[in-house]
């Protein structure tokens, strides 16, 4: 009898110890973490794996990703060390596009763990970034699930692209009623075109303002316009109407935030573009 009581007592202690360890692990995953996340891709991954409770600051472009109000640390290409430190973070996860990079590396001096995700070279870069973010926050299992989901979505979308000659495409970014840019080689627009099997007819590197003359002289089969606001009127609309009718040019309007869509919604964004380009 006494021996049984001792065994029960030991079991209770063992269970209580394990309960405390589990509770401590949960605390590490949420309460003790103060995370600054910079970049829409980073924040979309954090939300998708359920780690948003630890977020204390995000970049301006990511403020609408979360339902709760979170401190804005500024545009991801102009963050300040002082602004970051004011939120007392212990972890900072940032996109490879963050600038100045010195503000991020300087956080290490203040015992803030910093993680900069990989530059997006190909889909594998995105899949690896999902794991990188999950690992940093202690959500690796959730990140693995998300990665497999995204891989499947991308594979399904790309396999649905019809075989045949690639269309010659022009990818434009419209920020305002009179501000339109051509997305040339090395831009996110160029990256998306290659992914969904389009030829970028622009011979420039980077972004360049679009002129009326340049627009009229270009000869694409397809024009994709990424708009900051879907109500924006294209500055050369009359030319566009004539152009698309006389030359049988397809025009596709998409939201501009798709250009940064290399996070949790990469699979959805791939399907969206494939559907708009090939099936609408």
Short mmCIF file of C-alpha atoms in Angstrom, two decimals:
data_model
loop_
_atom_site.label_atom_id
_atom_site.label_comp_id
_atom_site.label_asym_id
_atom_site.label_seq_id
_atom_site.Cartn_x
_atom_site.Cartn_y
_atom_site.Cartn_z
CA UNK A 1 0.00 0.00 0.00
CA UNK A 2 2.73 2.40 1.04
CA UNK A 3 4.73 1.46 -2.04
CA UNK A 4 1.72 2.20 -4.26
CA UNK A 5 1.27 5.61 -2.65
CA UNK A 6 4.94 6.39 -3.35
CA UNK A 7 4.49 5.33 -6.99
CA UNK A 8 1.39 7.52 -7.36
CA UNK A 9 3.19 10.43 -5.72
CA UNK A 10 6.13 10.02 -8.13
CA UNK A 11 3.75 9.86 -11.09
CA UNK A 12 2.00 13.05 -9.98
CA UNK A 13 5.34 14.83 -9.64
CA UNK A 14 6.37 13.56 -13.08
CA UNK A 15 3.15 14.81 -14.66
CA UNK A 16 3.42 18.17 -12.90
CA UNK A 17 7.01 18.54 -14.10
CA UNK A 18 6.00 17.80 -17.68
CA UNK A 19 3.09 20.24 -17.41
CA UNK A 20 5.49 22.94 -16.28
CA UNK A 21 7.88 22.16 -19.14
CA UNK A 22 5.06 22.36 -21.69
CA UNK A 23 3.88 25.62 -20.16
CA UNK A 24 7.41 27.00 -20.32
CA UNK A 25 7.73 26.01 -23.98
CA UNK A 26 4.48 27.74 -24.81
CA UNK A 27 5.71 30.83 -23.01
CA UNK A 28 8.88 30.78 -25.11
CA UNK A 29 6.74 30.64 -28.25
CA UNK A 30 4.60 33.63 -27.34
CA UNK A 31 4.79 35.60 -24.10
CA UNK A 32 8.57 35.97 -23.86
CA UNK A 33 9.07 36.79 -27.51
CA UNK A 34 8.91 40.35 -28.78
CA UNK A 35 9.24 40.08 -32.52
CA UNK A 36 9.67 42.75 -35.18
CA UNK A 37 8.84 41.41 -38.64
CA UNK A 38 9.85 43.37 -41.73
CA UNK A 39 8.46 42.58 -45.18
CA UNK A 40 5.03 41.39 -46.37
CA UNK A 41 6.38 37.93 -47.20
CA UNK A 42 7.79 37.49 -43.70
CA UNK A 43 4.59 38.67 -42.05
CA UNK A 44 2.33 36.52 -44.21
CA UNK A 45 4.31 33.44 -43.14
CA UNK A 46 4.14 34.42 -39.47
CA UNK A 47 0.38 34.84 -39.65
CA UNK A 48 -0.11 31.59 -41.55
CA UNK A 49 1.79 29.51 -38.97
CA UNK A 50 -0.10 31.13 -36.09
CA UNK A 51 2.78 33.05 -34.50
CA UNK A 52 1.30 36.55 -34.71
CA UNK A 53 0.76 36.92 -30.95
CA UNK A 54 4.48 37.65 -30.48
CA UNK A 55 4.61 40.48 -33.06
CA UNK A 56 5.27 43.97 -31.63
CA UNK A 57 6.28 45.81 -34.82
CA UNK A 58 5.95 45.51 -38.60
CA UNK A 59 6.86 47.52 -41.68
CA UNK A 60 4.36 49.92 -43.25
CA UNK A 61 3.43 47.55 -46.08
CA UNK A 62 2.53 44.81 -43.62
CA UNK A 63 0.27 46.70 -41.22
CA UNK A 64 -2.92 45.43 -42.86
CA UNK A 65 -1.89 41.76 -42.68
CA UNK A 66 -2.94 41.44 -39.04
CA UNK A 67 -6.35 42.10 -37.55
CA UNK A 68 -4.90 43.81 -34.47
CA UNK A 69 -3.11 47.15 -34.47
CA UNK A 70 0.67 46.74 -34.42
CA UNK A 71 3.39 49.39 -34.23
CA UNK A 72 4.63 50.58 -37.63
CA UNK A 73 8.46 50.68 -37.89
CA UNK A 74 8.39 52.43 -41.27
CA UNK A 75 8.98 51.47 -44.87
CA UNK A 76 11.08 48.31 -45.16
CA UNK A 77 13.76 50.08 -47.20
CA UNK A 78 14.22 52.90 -44.70
CA UNK A 79 14.10 51.42 -41.19
CA UNK A 80 15.97 53.07 -38.31
CA UNK A 81 17.84 51.37 -35.50
CA UNK A 82 16.33 53.73 -32.92
CA UNK A 83 12.81 52.96 -34.09
CA UNK A 84 13.42 49.23 -33.89
CA UNK A 85 15.00 49.37 -30.43
CA UNK A 86 12.17 51.52 -29.07
CA UNK A 87 9.89 48.45 -29.24
CA UNK A 88 12.31 46.42 -27.09
CA UNK A 89 12.42 43.37 -29.39
CA UNK A 90 14.38 40.19 -28.76
CA UNK A 91 13.91 38.88 -32.30
CA UNK A 92 13.87 40.66 -35.67
CA UNK A 93 13.02 38.79 -38.86
CA UNK A 94 13.46 40.75 -42.07
CA UNK A 95 13.18 40.42 -45.82
CA UNK A 96 16.38 40.43 -47.89
CA UNK A 97 15.18 43.78 -49.31
CA UNK A 98 15.41 45.52 -45.92
CA UNK A 99 17.50 48.69 -45.83
CA UNK A 100 19.71 49.95 -44.49
CA UNK A 101 21.04 46.50 -43.64
CA UNK A 102 23.31 48.10 -41.03
CA UNK A 103 20.24 48.87 -38.88
CA UNK A 104 19.45 45.15 -38.74
CA UNK A 105 23.00 43.91 -38.09
CA UNK A 106 23.43 46.53 -35.35
CA UNK A 107 20.61 44.88 -33.38
CA UNK A 108 22.98 42.04 -32.50
CA UNK A 109 24.91 44.43 -30.26
CA UNK A 110 21.76 44.82 -28.19
CA UNK A 111 21.25 41.06 -27.84
CA UNK A 112 18.46 40.98 -30.41
CA UNK A 113 18.41 37.82 -32.51
CA UNK A 114 18.27 38.77 -36.20
CA UNK A 115 17.16 36.62 -39.11
CA UNK A 116 17.25 37.89 -42.70
CA UNK A 117 15.45 35.56 -45.10
CA UNK A 118 17.00 34.49 -48.39
CA UNK A 119 16.74 36.55 -51.54
CA UNK A 120 14.13 35.02 -53.82
CA UNK A 121 16.01 33.38 -56.69
CA UNK A 122 13.51 30.61 -57.42
CA UNK A 123 10.53 28.85 -55.77
CA UNK A 124 12.88 26.80 -53.56
CA UNK A 125 14.10 30.05 -52.00
CA UNK A 126 10.52 30.76 -50.91
CA UNK A 127 9.96 27.25 -49.56
CA UNK A 128 13.20 27.51 -47.55
CA UNK A 129 12.20 30.93 -46.21
CA UNK A 130 9.00 29.46 -44.79
CA UNK A 131 11.08 27.00 -42.74
CA UNK A 132 13.57 29.72 -41.78
CA UNK A 133 10.82 31.90 -40.30
CA UNK A 134 9.13 28.98 -38.56
CA UNK A 135 12.42 27.81 -37.06
CA UNK A 136 13.23 31.26 -35.71
CA UNK A 137 9.94 31.42 -33.83
CA UNK A 138 9.71 27.81 -32.68
CA UNK A 139 6.96 26.83 -35.12
CA UNK A 140 8.85 24.44 -37.38
CA UNK A 141 6.07 21.83 -37.58
CA UNK A 142 3.54 24.46 -38.67
CA UNK A 143 6.07 25.82 -41.15
CA UNK A 144 6.62 22.37 -42.64
CA UNK A 145 2.87 21.98 -43.13
CA UNK A 146 2.66 25.39 -44.78
CA UNK A 147 5.60 24.65 -47.08
CA UNK A 148 4.02 21.43 -48.34
CA UNK A 149 0.74 23.23 -48.95
CA UNK A 150 2.41 26.01 -50.93
CA UNK A 151 4.53 23.57 -52.97
CA UNK A 152 1.41 21.67 -53.98
CA UNK A 153 -0.43 24.87 -54.95
CA UNK A 154 2.48 26.08 -57.10
CA UNK A 155 2.97 22.73 -58.80
CA UNK A 156 -0.74 22.50 -59.60
CA UNK A 157 -0.82 26.03 -61.02
CA UNK A 158 2.29 25.66 -63.18
CA UNK A 159 1.19 22.28 -64.52
CA UNK A 160 -2.04 23.87 -65.75
CA UNK A 161 -0.21 26.27 -68.12
CA UNK A 162 -1.01 25.32 -71.72
CA UNK A 163 1.83 24.04 -73.89
CA UNK A 164 2.80 26.14 -76.87
CA UNK A 165 4.62 29.30 -77.84
CA UNK A 166 5.36 31.72 -75.02
CA UNK A 167 3.58 35.07 -75.18
CA UNK A 168 5.66 38.24 -75.39
CA UNK A 169 4.63 40.26 -72.37
CA UNK A 170 5.04 43.72 -70.92
CA UNK A 171 4.72 44.04 -67.12
CA UNK A 172 3.85 47.53 -65.85
CA UNK A 173 3.61 48.94 -62.32
CA UNK A 174 1.14 51.80 -61.83
CA UNK A 175 1.52 53.72 -58.56
CA UNK A 176 -0.72 56.70 -59.36
CA UNK A 177 -2.80 58.14 -62.21
CA UNK A 178 0.31 59.50 -63.96
CA UNK A 179 3.07 57.27 -62.57
CA UNK A 180 3.66 54.05 -64.51
CA UNK A 181 6.87 52.04 -64.70
CA UNK A 182 8.12 49.29 -67.00
CA UNK A 183 9.40 46.33 -65.00
CA UNK A 184 12.53 45.20 -66.76
CA UNK A 185 15.10 42.49 -66.17
CA UNK A 186 15.86 41.70 -62.55
CA UNK A 187 12.56 43.05 -61.17
CA UNK A 188 9.84 41.12 -59.39
CA UNK A 189 7.67 41.51 -62.46
CA UNK A 190 10.35 39.85 -64.57
CA UNK A 191 10.61 37.04 -61.98
CA UNK A 192 6.87 36.34 -62.16
CA UNK A 193 6.88 36.36 -65.97
CA UNK A 194 9.62 33.75 -66.09
CA UNK A 195 7.80 31.61 -63.53
CA UNK A 196 4.55 31.50 -65.50
CA UNK A 197 6.34 31.03 -68.84
CA UNK A 198 6.12 34.47 -70.45
CA UNK A 199 8.79 36.34 -72.41
CA UNK A 200 9.63 39.78 -71.02
CA UNK A 201 9.96 42.00 -74.10
CA UNK A 202 11.56 44.83 -72.13
CA UNK A 203 15.30 45.10 -72.73
CA UNK A 204 15.97 47.37 -69.76
CA UNK A 205 17.33 46.44 -66.33
CA UNK A 206 15.30 47.43 -63.31
CA UNK A 207 12.41 49.90 -63.43
CA UNK A 208 11.96 52.74 -65.88
CA UNK A 209 9.15 55.32 -66.21
CA UNK A 210 6.81 54.52 -69.09
CA UNK A 211 6.42 57.21 -71.74
CA UNK A 212 3.59 57.38 -74.25
CA UNK A 213 6.05 56.95 -77.10
CA UNK A 214 7.63 53.95 -75.46
CA UNK A 215 4.24 52.41 -74.81
CA UNK A 216 3.04 52.85 -78.39
CA UNK A 217 6.26 51.50 -79.89
CA UNK A 218 6.25 48.31 -77.79
CA UNK A 219 4.71 45.24 -79.41
CA UNK A 220 3.61 42.74 -76.75
CA UNK A 221 1.01 40.00 -77.03
CA UNK A 222 0.09 40.59 -73.40
CA UNK A 223 0.18 43.56 -71.02
CA UNK A 224 0.04 43.01 -67.25
CA UNK A 225 -0.62 46.15 -65.20
CA UNK A 226 0.01 45.89 -61.46
CA UNK A 227 -1.99 48.71 -59.87
CA UNK A 228 -1.56 50.18 -56.40
CA UNK A 229 -5.28 50.97 -56.54
CA UNK A 230 -7.74 49.16 -58.77
CA UNK A 231 -9.57 52.43 -59.44
CA UNK A 232 -6.54 54.07 -61.05
CA UNK A 233 -7.09 55.20 -64.63
CA UNK A 234 -4.27 54.24 -66.97
CA UNK A 235 -2.66 57.48 -68.29
CA UNK A 236 -2.65 56.28 -71.90
CA UNK A 237 -6.06 54.62 -71.78
CA UNK A 238 -7.13 55.74 -75.28
CA UNK A 239 -3.93 54.31 -76.73
CA UNK A 240 -4.39 51.15 -74.67
CA UNK A 241 -7.93 50.64 -75.97
CA UNK A 242 -6.84 51.14 -79.57
CA UNK A 243 -3.75 49.06 -79.05
CA UNK A 244 -5.53 46.06 -77.55
CA UNK A 245 -8.29 46.08 -80.20
CA UNK A 246 -6.22 46.59 -83.35
CA UNK A 247 -3.40 44.27 -82.37
CA UNK A 248 -5.49 41.78 -80.40
CA UNK A 249 -3.50 42.45 -77.22
CA UNK A 250 -4.71 40.96 -73.97
CA UNK A 251 -4.64 43.34 -70.98
CA UNK A 252 -4.62 41.97 -67.42
CA UNK A 253 -4.95 44.19 -64.35
CA UNK A 254 -3.64 42.81 -61.04
CA UNK A 255 -3.07 44.27 -57.54
CA UNK A 256 0.45 45.62 -57.09
CA UNK A 257 0.99 43.75 -53.82
CA UNK A 258 1.23 40.52 -55.80
CA UNK A 259 4.75 41.64 -56.78
CA UNK A 260 5.82 41.09 -53.15
CA UNK A 261 3.77 37.91 -52.80
CA UNK A 262 6.60 35.53 -51.99
CA UNK A 263 5.35 34.37 -48.61
CA UNK A 264 2.51 32.19 -47.38
CA UNK A 265 0.32 33.16 -50.34
CA UNK A 266 2.90 32.38 -53.00
CA UNK A 267 0.88 29.37 -54.15
CA UNK A 268 -2.37 31.35 -54.28
CA UNK A 269 -0.65 34.19 -56.13
CA UNK A 270 0.82 31.81 -58.68
CA UNK A 271 -2.58 30.30 -59.38
CA UNK A 272 -4.14 33.76 -59.59
CA UNK A 273 -1.65 34.96 -62.21
CA UNK A 274 -1.85 31.76 -64.24
CA UNK A 275 -5.65 31.94 -64.26
CA UNK A 276 -5.70 35.63 -65.22
CA UNK A 277 -3.13 35.27 -67.98
CA UNK A 278 -4.20 31.97 -69.54
CA UNK A 279 -7.86 31.40 -68.67
CA UNK A 280 -9.70 34.73 -68.18
#
